[in-house]
PDB file of C-alpha atoms in Angstrom:
ATOM      1  CA  MET A   1      -0.016   0.011  -0.013  1.00 44.00           C
ATOM      2  CA  GLU A   2       0.901   3.531  -0.465  1.00 43.00           C
ATOM      3  CA  GLY A   3       2.408   5.373   2.465  1.00 43.00           C
ATOM      4  CA  ASP A   4       3.969   2.357   4.203  1.00 51.00           C
ATOM      5  CA  ASN A   5       6.533   4.660   5.641  1.00 59.00           C
ATOM      6  CA  MET A   6       4.413   7.544   6.071  1.00 65.00           C
ATOM      7  CA  PRO A   7       1.879   7.733   8.958  1.00 73.00           C
ATOM      8  CA  PHE A   8       0.023  10.497   7.203  1.00 79.00           C
ATOM      9  CA  PRO A   9      -2.269   9.654   4.066  1.00 80.00           C
ATOM     10  CA  ILE A  10      -1.313  11.203   0.712  1.00 84.00           C
ATOM     11  CA  SER A  11      -4.271  12.927  -0.981  1.00 87.00           C
ATOM     12  CA  ALA A  12      -4.646  13.386  -4.569  1.00 87.00           C
ATOM     13  CA  THR A  13      -4.382  17.238  -3.975  1.00 91.00           C
ATOM     14  CA  LEU A  14      -1.192  16.846  -2.326  1.00 92.00           C
ATOM     15  CA  LEU A  15       0.005  14.755  -5.333  1.00 93.00           C
ATOM     16  CA  ASP A  16      -1.331  17.473  -7.769  1.00 94.00           C
ATOM     17  CA  PHE A  17       0.582  19.931  -5.518  1.00 95.00           C
ATOM     18  CA  CYS A  18       3.997  17.901  -5.847  1.00 94.00           C
ATOM     19  CA  VAL A  19       3.921  17.431  -9.515  1.00 95.00           C
ATOM     20  CA  LEU A  20       3.054  21.028 -10.237  1.00 96.00           C
ATOM     21  CA  SER A  21       5.965  22.104  -8.039  1.00 96.00           C
ATOM     22  CA  ILE A  22       8.611  19.845  -9.674  1.00 95.00           C
ATOM     23  CA  VAL A  23       7.505  20.855 -13.212  1.00 96.00           C
ATOM     24  CA  ASN A  24       7.431  24.471 -12.169  1.00 95.00           C
ATOM     25  CA  ARG A  25      11.126  24.242 -11.771  1.00 95.00           C
ATOM     26  CA  HIS A  26      11.818  22.782 -15.298  1.00 93.00           C
ATOM     27  CA  ASP A  27      10.175  20.614 -17.700  1.00 94.00           C
ATOM     28  CA  GLU A  28      10.298  16.838 -16.705  1.00 94.00           C
ATOM     29  CA  TYR A  29       9.487  13.621 -18.245  1.00 94.00           C
ATOM     30  CA  GLY A  30       7.388  11.025 -16.506  1.00 92.00           C
ATOM     31  CA  TYR A  31       9.935   8.687 -14.973  1.00 92.00           C
ATOM     32  CA  SER A  32      11.979  11.531 -13.604  1.00 94.00           C
ATOM     33  CA  ILE A  33       8.823  12.842 -12.007  1.00 94.00           C
ATOM     34  CA  THR A  34       8.106   9.548 -10.353  1.00 92.00           C
ATOM     35  CA  GLN A  35      11.495   9.366  -9.052  1.00 92.00           C
ATOM     36  CA  LYS A  36      11.408  12.768  -7.571  1.00 93.00           C
ATOM     37  CA  ILE A  37       8.249  12.192  -5.752  1.00 92.00           C
ATOM     38  CA  GLN A  38       9.476   8.670  -4.493  1.00 90.00           C
ATOM     39  CA  SER A  39      12.435  10.317  -2.876  1.00 89.00           C
ATOM     40  CA  ALA A  40      10.146  11.938  -0.513  1.00 87.00           C
ATOM     41  CA  ILE A  41       6.962  10.000  -0.504  1.00 86.00           C
ATOM     42  CA  VAL A  42       6.124   6.215  -0.911  1.00 86.00           C
ATOM     43  CA  ILE A  43       3.800   5.819  -3.970  1.00 87.00           C
ATOM     44  CA  SER A  44       3.120   3.039  -6.366  1.00 87.00           C
ATOM     45  CA  GLU A  45       4.577   3.132  -9.798  1.00 87.00           C
ATOM     46  CA  SER A  46       0.975   3.330 -11.227  1.00 88.00           C
ATOM     47  CA  THR A  47      -0.113   6.315  -8.980  1.00 89.00           C
ATOM     48  CA  LEU A  48       1.404   8.984 -11.166  1.00 92.00           C
ATOM     49  CA  TYR A  49       0.094   8.697 -14.514  1.00 92.00           C
ATOM     50  CA  PRO A  50      -3.613   9.499 -13.352  1.00 92.00           C
ATOM     51  CA  VAL A  51      -2.222  12.592 -11.794  1.00 93.00           C
ATOM     52  CA  LEU A  52      -0.512  13.565 -14.739  1.00 94.00           C
ATOM     53  CA  ARG A  53      -3.696  12.962 -16.872  1.00 93.00           C
ATOM     54  CA  ARG A  54      -5.979  14.795 -14.534  1.00 92.00           C
ATOM     55  CA  LEU A  55      -3.655  17.840 -14.619  1.00 95.00           C
ATOM     56  CA  GLN A  56      -3.391  17.687 -18.427  1.00 94.00           C
ATOM     57  CA  SER A  57      -7.296  17.538 -18.714  1.00 91.00           C
ATOM     58  CA  ALA A  58      -7.436  20.367 -16.484  1.00 93.00           C
ATOM     59  CA  SER A  59      -5.102  22.332 -18.774  1.00 95.00           C
ATOM     60  CA  MET A  60      -2.487  22.767 -16.088  1.00 96.00           C
ATOM     61  CA  LEU A  61       0.002  20.655 -17.861  1.00 95.00           C
ATOM     62  CA  SER A  62       0.830  20.486 -21.451  1.00 95.00           C
ATOM     63  CA  THR A  63       3.263  17.924 -23.086  1.00 94.00           C
ATOM     64  CA  TYR A  64       5.770  17.701 -25.956  1.00 95.00           C
ATOM     65  CA  ASP A  65       8.026  15.010 -27.083  1.00 93.00           C
ATOM     66  CA  ARG A  66      11.686  15.100 -27.588  1.00 93.00           C
ATOM     67  CA  PRO A  67      13.931  12.359 -28.893  1.00 92.00           C
ATOM     68  CA  TYR A  68      16.324  10.607 -26.671  1.00 91.00           C
ATOM     69  CA  GLN A  69      18.205   7.617 -27.528  1.00 89.00           C
ATOM     70  CA  GLY A  70      16.361   6.589 -30.643  1.00 88.00           C
ATOM     71  CA  ARG A  71      12.975   6.875 -28.944  1.00 90.00           C
ATOM     72  CA  ASN A  72      10.599   9.836 -27.590  1.00 90.00           C
ATOM     73  CA  ARG A  73      10.420  11.101 -24.178  1.00 93.00           C
ATOM     74  CA  ARG A  74       7.370  12.905 -23.266  1.00 94.00           C
ATOM     75  CA  TYR A  75       8.033  16.191 -21.311  1.00 95.00           C
ATOM     76  CA  TYR A  76       5.632  17.837 -19.075  1.00 96.00           C
ATOM     77  CA  ARG A  77       5.340  21.693 -18.960  1.00 96.00           C
ATOM     78  CA  ILE A  78       3.358  23.719 -16.460  1.00 96.00           C
ATOM     79  CA  THR A  79       0.911  26.212 -18.022  1.00 96.00           C
ATOM     80  CA  GLU A  80      -0.307  29.513 -16.963  1.00 96.00           C
ATOM     81  CA  LYS A  81      -3.480  28.050 -15.354  1.00 96.00           C
ATOM     82  CA  GLY A  82      -1.111  25.373 -13.695  1.00 95.00           C
ATOM     83  CA  ARG A  83       0.985  28.265 -12.144  1.00 96.00           C
ATOM     84  CA  GLU A  84      -2.060  29.893 -10.766  1.00 96.00           C
ATOM     85  CA  GLN A  85      -3.247  26.715  -9.151  1.00 96.00           C
ATOM     86  CA  LEU A  86       0.235  26.090  -7.591  1.00 96.00           C
ATOM     87  CA  LYS A  87       0.176  29.504  -6.005  1.00 96.00           C
ATOM     88  CA  LEU A  88      -3.041  28.632  -4.390  1.00 96.00           C
ATOM     89  CA  TYR A  89      -1.733  25.426  -3.407  1.00 96.00           C
ATOM     90  CA  LYS A  90       1.259  27.150  -1.828  1.00 96.00           C
ATOM     91  CA  GLN A  91      -0.894  29.523   0.148  1.00 96.00           C
ATOM     92  CA  ASP A  92      -3.239  26.537   1.358  1.00 95.00           C
ATOM     93  CA  TRP A  93      -0.224  24.430   2.334  1.00 95.00           C
ATOM     94  CA  ILE A  94       1.338  27.293   4.451  1.00 95.00           C
ATOM     95  CA  GLU A  95      -1.897  27.877   6.147  1.00 95.00           C
ATOM     96  CA  HIS A  96      -2.517  24.074   6.753  1.00 93.00           C
ATOM     97  CA  LYS A  97       1.150  23.737   8.064  1.00 92.00           C
ATOM     98  CA  GLU A  98       0.640  26.679  10.386  1.00 93.00           C
ATOM     99  CA  THR A  99      -2.731  25.299  11.809  1.00 93.00           C
ATOM    100  CA  VAL A 100      -1.187  21.984  12.384  1.00 92.00           C
ATOM    101  CA  ASP A 101       1.743  23.449  13.979  1.00 92.00           C
ATOM    102  CA  MET A 102      -0.416  25.633  16.329  1.00 92.00           C
ATOM    103  CA  ILE A 103      -2.029  22.526  17.556  1.00 92.00           C
ATOM    104  CA  VAL A 104       1.095  20.323  17.727  1.00 91.00           C
ATOM    105  CA  GLY A 105       3.193  23.046  19.179  1.00 82.00           C
ATOM    106  CA  GLU A 106       7.060  22.930  19.116  1.00 66.00           C
TER     107      GLU A 106
ATOM    108  CA  MET B   1       5.236 -11.278 -15.931  1.00 86.00           C
ATOM    109  CA  LYS B   2       7.173 -10.288 -19.040  1.00 89.00           C
ATOM    110  CA  ARG B   3       6.677  -6.775 -20.213  1.00 90.00           C
ATOM    111  CA  ARG B   4       4.931  -7.919 -23.307  1.00 92.00           C
ATOM    112  CA  ASN B   5       2.367  -9.644 -21.473  1.00 92.00           C
ATOM    113  CA  TYR B   6       1.955  -6.909 -18.999  1.00 91.00           C
ATOM    114  CA  LEU B   7       1.231  -4.569 -21.602  1.00 92.00           C
ATOM    115  CA  LEU B   8      -1.009  -6.963 -23.513  1.00 92.00           C
ATOM    116  CA  GLU B   9      -3.172  -7.489 -20.538  1.00 92.00           C
ATOM    117  CA  PHE B  10      -3.073  -3.824 -19.799  1.00 91.00           C
ATOM    118  CA  GLU B  11      -4.270  -2.851 -23.049  1.00 91.00           C
ATOM    119  CA  LYS B  12      -7.272  -5.452 -22.934  1.00 91.00           C
ATOM    120  CA  LEU B  13      -8.299  -4.201 -19.716  1.00 90.00           C
ATOM    121  CA  LEU B  14      -8.305  -0.543 -21.104  1.00 89.00           C
ATOM    122  CA  ASN B  15     -10.638  -1.452 -23.932  1.00 89.00           C
ATOM    123  CA  ARG B  16     -13.355   0.244 -22.207  1.00 85.00           C
ATOM    124  CA  ALA B  17     -11.685   3.477 -22.266  1.00 87.00           C
ATOM    125  CA  PRO B  18     -11.588   5.798 -25.272  1.00 88.00           C
ATOM    126  CA  VAL B  19      -8.921   4.880 -27.913  1.00 89.00           C
ATOM    127  CA  SER B  20      -6.783   8.216 -27.194  1.00 89.00           C
ATOM    128  CA  GLU B  21      -6.809   7.317 -23.458  1.00 89.00           C
ATOM    129  CA  LYS B  22      -5.750   3.764 -24.115  1.00 90.00           C
ATOM    130  CA  GLU B  23      -2.812   4.889 -26.394  1.00 91.00           C
ATOM    131  CA  ASP B  24      -1.707   7.631 -24.144  1.00 91.00           C
ATOM    132  CA  ALA B  25      -1.573   5.236 -21.033  1.00 91.00           C
ATOM    133  CA  LEU B  26       0.174   2.563 -23.125  1.00 91.00           C
ATOM    134  CA  ARG B  27       2.658   5.121 -24.278  1.00 92.00           C
ATOM    135  CA  TYR B  28       3.272   6.131 -20.837  1.00 93.00           C
ATOM    136  CA  TYR B  29       4.102   2.654 -19.589  1.00 91.00           C
ATOM    137  CA  ASN B  30       6.110   1.849 -22.638  1.00 91.00           C
ATOM    138  CA  GLU B  31       8.313   4.780 -21.783  1.00 92.00           C
ATOM    139  CA  LEU B  32       8.474   4.143 -18.088  1.00 90.00           C
ATOM    140  CA  PHE B  33       9.865   0.458 -18.766  1.00 90.00           C
ATOM    141  CA  ASP B  34      12.286   1.945 -21.513  1.00 91.00           C
ATOM    142  CA  GLU B  35      13.611   4.265 -18.805  1.00 90.00           C
ATOM    143  CA  GLU B  36      14.052   1.445 -16.347  1.00 89.00           C
ATOM    144  CA  GLY B  37      15.792  -0.833 -19.056  1.00 89.00           C
ATOM    145  CA  ILE B  38      13.080  -3.410 -19.138  1.00 89.00           C
ATOM    146  CA  ASP B  39      13.038  -5.118 -22.384  1.00 88.00           C
ATOM    147  CA  ILE B  40      10.069  -6.716 -24.203  1.00 88.00           C
ATOM    148  CA  GLU B  41      11.109 -10.122 -23.040  1.00 89.00           C
ATOM    149  CA  ASP B  42      12.274  -9.045 -19.612  1.00 90.00           C
ATOM    150  CA  GLU B  43      10.336  -9.563 -16.381  1.00 89.00           C
ATOM    151  CA  VAL B  44       8.310  -6.580 -15.011  1.00 88.00           C
ATOM    152  CA  PRO B  45       9.711  -5.808 -11.356  1.00 89.00           C
ATOM    153  CA  GLU B  46       7.817  -6.749  -8.351  1.00 86.00           C
ATOM    154  CA  LYS B  47       7.428  -3.165  -7.517  1.00 86.00           C
ATOM    155  CA  TYR B  48       5.053  -2.536 -10.297  1.00 89.00           C
ATOM    156  CA  PRO B  49       1.390  -3.134  -9.609  1.00 89.00           C
ATOM    157  CA  SER B  50      -0.576  -5.602 -11.406  1.00 90.00           C
ATOM    158  CA  PRO B  51      -1.972  -4.599 -15.027  1.00 90.00           C
ATOM    159  CA  ARG B  52      -5.339  -4.885 -13.363  1.00 90.00           C
ATOM    160  CA  GLN B  53      -4.626  -2.501 -10.642  1.00 89.00           C
ATOM    161  CA  ALA B  54      -2.914   0.106 -13.133  1.00 89.00           C
ATOM    162  CA  ALA B  55      -5.730  -0.046 -15.409  1.00 90.00           C
ATOM    163  CA  PHE B  56      -8.304   0.166 -12.882  1.00 90.00           C
ATOM    164  CA  GLU B  57      -6.637   3.440 -11.546  1.00 88.00           C
ATOM    165  CA  ILE B  58      -6.903   5.033 -14.847  1.00 88.00           C
ATOM    166  CA  LEU B  59     -10.692   3.994 -15.758  1.00 89.00           C
ATOM    167  CA  ARG B  60     -11.603   5.246 -12.243  1.00 87.00           C
ATOM    168  CA  ASP B  61     -10.216   8.658 -13.113  1.00 82.00           C
ATOM    169  CA  ILE B  62     -11.710   8.787 -16.523  1.00 82.00           C
ATOM    170  CA  GLU B  63     -15.246   7.948 -15.111  1.00 78.00           C
ATOM    171  CA  VAL B  64     -14.732  10.567 -12.405  1.00 68.00           C
ATOM    172  CA  VAL B  65     -13.937  13.276 -15.059  1.00 58.00           C
ATOM    173  CA  ASN B  66     -16.706  12.082 -17.390  1.00 63.00           C
ATOM    174  CA  ILE B  67     -19.495  12.426 -14.945  1.00 63.00           C
ATOM    175  CA  SER B  68     -18.245  15.956 -13.740  1.00 63.00           C
ATOM    176  CA  GLU B  69     -17.973  17.042 -17.404  1.00 60.00           C
ATOM    177  CA  ASN B  70     -21.143  15.636 -19.117  1.00 59.00           C
ATOM    178  CA  ASN B  71     -23.424  16.316 -15.949  1.00 52.00           C
ATOM    179  CA  SER B  72     -25.136  13.111 -16.590  1.00 48.00           C
ATOM    180  CA  GLU B  73     -26.726  13.410 -13.124  1.00 48.00           C
ATOM    181  CA  PRO B  74     -29.251  16.102 -13.663  1.00 48.00           C
ATOM    182  CA  ARG B  75     -30.511  14.164 -16.681  1.00 48.00           C
ATOM    183  CA  LYS B  76     -31.072  10.991 -14.597  1.00 48.00           C
ATOM    184  CA  LYS B  77     -32.965  13.165 -12.077  1.00 49.00           C
ATOM    185  CA  GLY B  78     -35.257  14.433 -14.774  1.00 51.00           C
ATOM    186  CA  ARG B  79     -36.353  10.944 -15.885  1.00 55.00           C
ATOM    187  CA  ILE B  80     -37.073  10.062 -12.191  1.00 57.00           C
ATOM    188  CA  ASN B  81     -39.016  13.039 -11.856  1.00 64.00           C
ATOM    189  CA  VAL B  82     -41.275  12.244 -14.861  1.00 68.00           C
ATOM    190  CA  ASN B  83     -41.739   8.773 -13.556  1.00 71.00           C
ATOM    191  CA  THR B  84     -42.756   9.804 -10.285  1.00 75.00           C
ATOM    192  CA  PHE B  85     -45.112  12.188 -11.823  1.00 75.00           C
ATOM    193  CA  ALA B  86     -46.638   9.443 -13.864  1.00 78.00           C
ATOM    194  CA  ALA B  87     -46.976   7.270 -10.813  1.00 79.00           C
ATOM    195  CA  VAL B  88     -49.043   9.988  -8.983  1.00 80.00           C
ATOM    196  CA  ILE B  89     -51.304  10.582 -11.825  1.00 79.00           C
ATOM    197  CA  LEU B  90     -52.050   6.878 -12.244  1.00 81.00           C
ATOM    198  CA  SER B  91     -52.673   6.462  -8.376  1.00 79.00           C
ATOM    199  CA  ILE B  92     -55.008   9.497  -8.552  1.00 77.00           C
ATOM    200  CA  LEU B  93     -56.919   8.141 -11.395  1.00 77.00           C
ATOM    201  CA  ALA B  94     -57.042   4.540  -9.721  1.00 78.00           C
ATOM    202  CA  LEU B  95     -58.245   5.989  -6.496  1.00 78.00           C
ATOM    203  CA  PRO B  96     -62.136   6.096  -7.378  1.00 77.00           C
ATOM    204  CA  ILE B  97     -61.782   2.352  -8.435  1.00 80.00           C
ATOM    205  CA  ALA B  98     -59.340   1.163  -5.893  1.00 80.00           C
ATOM    206  CA  LEU B  99     -61.031   2.665  -2.721  1.00 81.00           C
ATOM    207  CA  PRO B 100     -64.811   1.344  -3.306  1.00 83.00           C
ATOM    208  CA  LEU B 101     -63.009  -2.041  -4.327  1.00 86.00           C
ATOM    209  CA  SER B 102     -61.034  -2.320  -1.036  1.00 87.00           C
ATOM    210  CA  ILE B 103     -64.079  -1.454   0.963  1.00 89.00           C
ATOM    211  CA  ALA B 104     -66.228  -4.028  -0.726  1.00 90.00           C
ATOM    212  CA  LEU B 105     -63.451  -6.767  -0.164  1.00 92.00           C
ATOM    213  CA  ALA B 106     -63.280  -5.728   3.467  1.00 93.00           C
ATOM    214  CA  ALA B 107     -66.955  -5.985   3.846  1.00 93.00           C
ATOM    215  CA  VAL B 108     -67.097  -9.436   2.257  1.00 94.00           C
ATOM    216  CA  ALA B 109     -64.346 -10.533   4.686  1.00 94.00           C
ATOM    217  CA  VAL B 110     -66.132  -9.226   7.703  1.00 94.00           C
ATOM    218  CA  ALA B 111     -69.519 -10.966   6.413  1.00 94.00           C
ATOM    219  CA  LEU B 112     -67.749 -14.367   5.904  1.00 94.00           C
ATOM    220  CA  LEU B 113     -66.206 -14.040   9.533  1.00 93.00           C
ATOM    221  CA  ILE B 114     -69.574 -13.461  10.913  1.00 93.00           C
ATOM    222  CA  ALA B 115     -71.253 -16.225   9.000  1.00 93.00           C
ATOM    223  CA  LEU B 116     -68.586 -18.697  10.413  1.00 91.00           C
ATOM    224  CA  PHE B 117     -69.145 -17.406  13.706  1.00 91.00           C
ATOM    225  CA  ALA B 118     -72.947 -17.802  13.440  1.00 91.00           C
ATOM    226  CA  ILE B 119     -72.459 -21.613  12.051  1.00 88.00           C
ATOM    227  CA  PHE B 120     -70.485 -22.285  15.263  1.00 83.00           C
ATOM    228  CA  ALA B 121     -72.964 -20.644  17.467  1.00 86.00           C
ATOM    229  CA  ALA B 122     -75.953 -22.505  15.964  1.00 86.00           C
ATOM    230  CA  LEU B 123     -74.133 -25.624  16.334  1.00 81.00           C
ATOM    231  CA  VAL B 124     -73.380 -24.969  20.065  1.00 80.00           C
ATOM    232  CA  ILE B 125     -77.069 -23.664  20.706  1.00 83.00           C
ATOM    233  CA  ALA B 126     -78.414 -26.710  19.022  1.00 80.00           C
ATOM    234  CA  ALA B 127     -76.344 -29.011  21.112  1.00 77.00           C
ATOM    235  CA  PHE B 128     -77.310 -27.299  24.351  1.00 79.00           C
ATOM    236  CA  ALA B 129     -81.014 -27.308  23.296  1.00 80.00           C
ATOM    237  CA  ALA B 130     -80.919 -31.070  22.612  1.00 76.00           C
ATOM    238  CA  VAL B 131     -79.478 -31.608  26.137  1.00 75.00           C
ATOM    239  CA  ILE B 132     -81.971 -29.504  27.694  1.00 78.00           C
ATOM    240  CA  SER B 133     -84.793 -31.150  25.867  1.00 75.00           C
ATOM    241  CA  GLY B 134     -83.451 -34.452  26.763  1.00 71.00           C
ATOM    242  CA  ILE B 135     -83.603 -33.777  30.303  1.00 72.00           C
ATOM    243  CA  THR B 136     -87.197 -32.213  30.181  1.00 74.00           C
ATOM    244  CA  ILE B 137     -88.327 -35.190  28.103  1.00 69.00           C
ATOM    245  CA  ILE B 138     -87.200 -37.668  30.841  1.00 67.00           C
ATOM    246  CA  THR B 139     -89.656 -36.285  33.190  1.00 69.00           C
ATOM    247  CA  SER B 140     -92.604 -36.368  30.841  1.00 68.00           C
ATOM    248  CA  ASN B 141     -94.772 -39.103  29.720  1.00 64.00           C
ATOM    249  CA  PHE B 142     -93.086 -40.114  26.562  1.00 63.00           C
ATOM    250  CA  PRO B 143     -91.540 -43.723  26.330  1.00 65.00           C
ATOM    251  CA  PRO B 144     -88.295 -43.872  28.097  1.00 64.00           C
ATOM    252  CA  THR B 145     -86.141 -44.961  25.177  1.00 69.00           C
ATOM    253  CA  THR B 146     -87.057 -41.867  23.295  1.00 68.00           C
ATOM    254  CA  ASN B 147     -85.966 -39.849  26.228  1.00 66.00           C
ATOM    255  CA  VAL B 148     -82.606 -41.424  26.737  1.00 72.00           C
ATOM    256  CA  LEU B 149     -82.000 -41.349  23.068  1.00 74.00           C
ATOM    257  CA  SER B 150     -82.896 -37.567  22.820  1.00 71.00           C
ATOM    258  CA  LEU B 151     -80.602 -36.870  26.064  1.00 74.00           C
ATOM    259  CA  SER B 152     -77.778 -39.047  24.633  1.00 78.00           C
ATOM    260  CA  LEU B 153     -77.852 -37.421  21.118  1.00 77.00           C
ATOM    261  CA  GLY B 154     -77.793 -34.029  22.683  1.00 75.00           C
ATOM    262  CA  LEU B 155     -74.830 -34.945  24.813  1.00 79.00           C
ATOM    263  CA  ILE B 156     -73.009 -36.448  21.739  1.00 79.00           C
ATOM    264  CA  LEU B 157     -73.573 -33.343  19.797  1.00 75.00           C
ATOM    265  CA  ALA B 158     -72.228 -31.102  22.728  1.00 75.00           C
ATOM    266  CA  GLY B 159     -69.219 -33.327  23.180  1.00 79.00           C
ATOM    267  CA  THR B 160     -68.374 -33.376  19.549  1.00 78.00           C
ATOM    268  CA  GLY B 161     -68.682 -29.560  19.460  1.00 73.00           C
ATOM    269  CA  GLY B 162     -66.457 -29.032  22.661  1.00 77.00           C
ATOM    270  CA  LEU B 163     -63.881 -31.341  21.038  1.00 80.00           C
ATOM    271  CA  ILE B 164     -63.808 -29.562  17.797  1.00 78.00           C
ATOM    272  CA  LEU B 165     -63.346 -26.272  19.758  1.00 77.00           C
ATOM    273  CA  LEU B 166     -60.551 -28.053  21.862  1.00 79.00           C
ATOM    274  CA  ILE B 167     -58.765 -29.310  18.934  1.00 81.00           C
ATOM    275  CA  ASN B 168     -58.846 -26.124  17.121  1.00 79.00           C
ATOM    276  CA  GLY B 169     -57.744 -24.059  20.220  1.00 78.00           C
ATOM    277  CA  ALA B 170     -54.806 -26.567  20.707  1.00 80.00           C
ATOM    278  CA  LYS B 171     -53.885 -26.237  16.879  1.00 82.00           C
ATOM    279  CA  SER B 172     -53.710 -22.544  17.014  1.00 81.00           C
ATOM    280  CA  VAL B 173     -51.699 -22.532  20.220  1.00 81.00           C
ATOM    281  CA  VAL B 174     -48.999 -24.996  18.573  1.00 83.00           C
ATOM    282  CA  THR B 175     -49.143 -23.138  15.445  1.00 84.00           C
ATOM    283  CA  GLY B 176     -48.730 -19.980  17.281  1.00 83.00           C
ATOM    284  CA  ILE B 177     -45.796 -21.244  19.410  1.00 83.00           C
ATOM    285  CA  ASN B 178     -44.216 -22.688  16.007  1.00 81.00           C
ATOM    286  CA  ASN B 179     -44.334 -19.356  14.191  1.00 83.00           C
ATOM    287  CA  LYS B 180     -42.815 -17.673  17.421  1.00 79.00           C
ATOM    288  CA  LEU B 181     -39.942 -20.087  17.251  1.00 79.00           C
ATOM    289  CA  ILE B 182     -39.284 -19.684  13.537  1.00 79.00           C
ATOM    290  CA  GLU B 183     -39.222 -15.925  13.959  1.00 78.00           C
ATOM    291  CA  LEU B 184     -36.742 -16.227  16.876  1.00 75.00           C
ATOM    292  CA  SER B 185     -34.412 -18.490  14.821  1.00 72.00           C
ATOM    293  CA  GLU B 186     -34.607 -16.168  11.796  1.00 70.00           C
ATOM    294  CA  ARG B 187     -33.763 -13.089  13.791  1.00 68.00           C
ATOM    295  CA  LYS B 188     -30.881 -14.816  15.460  1.00 62.00           C
ATOM    296  CA  GLN B 189     -29.690 -16.040  12.108  1.00 60.00           C
ATOM    297  CA  SER B 190     -29.920 -12.486  10.645  1.00 57.00           C
ATOM    298  CA  ASN B 191     -27.910 -11.229  13.683  1.00 54.00           C
ATOM    299  CA  PHE B 192     -25.365 -13.810  13.128  1.00 52.00           C
ATOM    300  CA  GLN B 193     -25.038 -12.945   9.462  1.00 50.00           C
ATOM    301  CA  SER B 194     -24.781  -9.072  10.101  1.00 47.00           C
ATOM    302  CA  VAL B 195     -22.016 -10.013  12.656  1.00 47.00           C
ATOM    303  CA  LYS B 196     -20.194 -12.203   9.879  1.00 46.00           C
ATOM    304  CA  TYR B 197     -20.484  -9.340   7.342  1.00 48.00           C
ATOM    305  CA  GLN B 198     -19.000  -6.979   9.773  1.00 47.00           C
ATOM    306  CA  GLY B 199     -15.907  -9.351  10.469  1.00 43.00           C
ATOM    307  CA  GLU B 200     -15.440  -9.230   6.637  1.00 39.00           C
TER     308      GLU B 200
END
C-alpha cells in the first residue's frame, strides 16, 4: 500500500501540488517525476499517471515529445493555469502547516 | 510477468476507455519501462502493481472526469421526476376504483367471519337445546327409550362441539408457538449474518 513509511495519508491534492511544484522548476519527463516524488513519499508506480492525466485534462500541464536514444521522451510543462493553481496550493499549504503546528506546538 | 504480456493485458483491460486514452496510457508505460531498461522479453519488477490495478486507477479517473464534465446526473434526475409524476397521476386515477373495491373486499371478509361465527354458535346452541330437551323429556310421559335417545344425542352433539373447539384451540396454540420459534431463529440467524459481514 501507499504510504507504508508515512503515517499521514497522501491525498490526490497533495500529489497534484507535488507534481506542479516539480514541473514548475523545469520541464520533466514522467519517469523523472516519479523518481523525484518517490524520494520523498512512498507511492506506487501506477499512481502518477492518473495524476498527470488529470492535470493535463485540467489544462494545468502541456506535453511535448523530445527524441532521446532513438525513442521519444514525453516532457511535461506547466501552463499559466497550472502556475495559478500552484500559487493557491502554496498558500493553502502554508495555512495548513501553520494550523497543524499551532495544535502540535514545538 | 514479461513486459510484453503485462502490456497486452493492460491494453485489453483498457478497451473500455476511449482509444486516445488507451494509447496515451500505453505510451506512458512503454516509456517508463524503457527508462527502467526493461526489455520486451524481460520480467516486469515486483514493485509494479498488476496490470489490473494500473488499468483500474486510470478507468476510475476517466469515469470521475466524465461524470463531472457531462453532467449526466441532472438528466437522470429529470427522468426520475417524470416517472414519479406518472405514478402520482396513475394512483389518483385509480383511487375512485381502488377505494370502493377495497371497502367491498373488507365488507365481504367481515361477512364471512360473521357467518362462520354464526354457524358455530348455531351448533353450540343446538347441542345445548338437545341436552335440555332430553332432560325435560325424561320427566314427561314419553316412552323412556325416546328420552334417553334424545338426551344421549344432545350429549354427543355437545361433546363433539367441545372436542372440535378444543382441537382447534390446541392447533392455533401450537402453530402460534411454532411461528414464534421460527421468527426467533430467523432473527438470530440474521444477527449472526450481520456480525459475519462486519467481520469481513
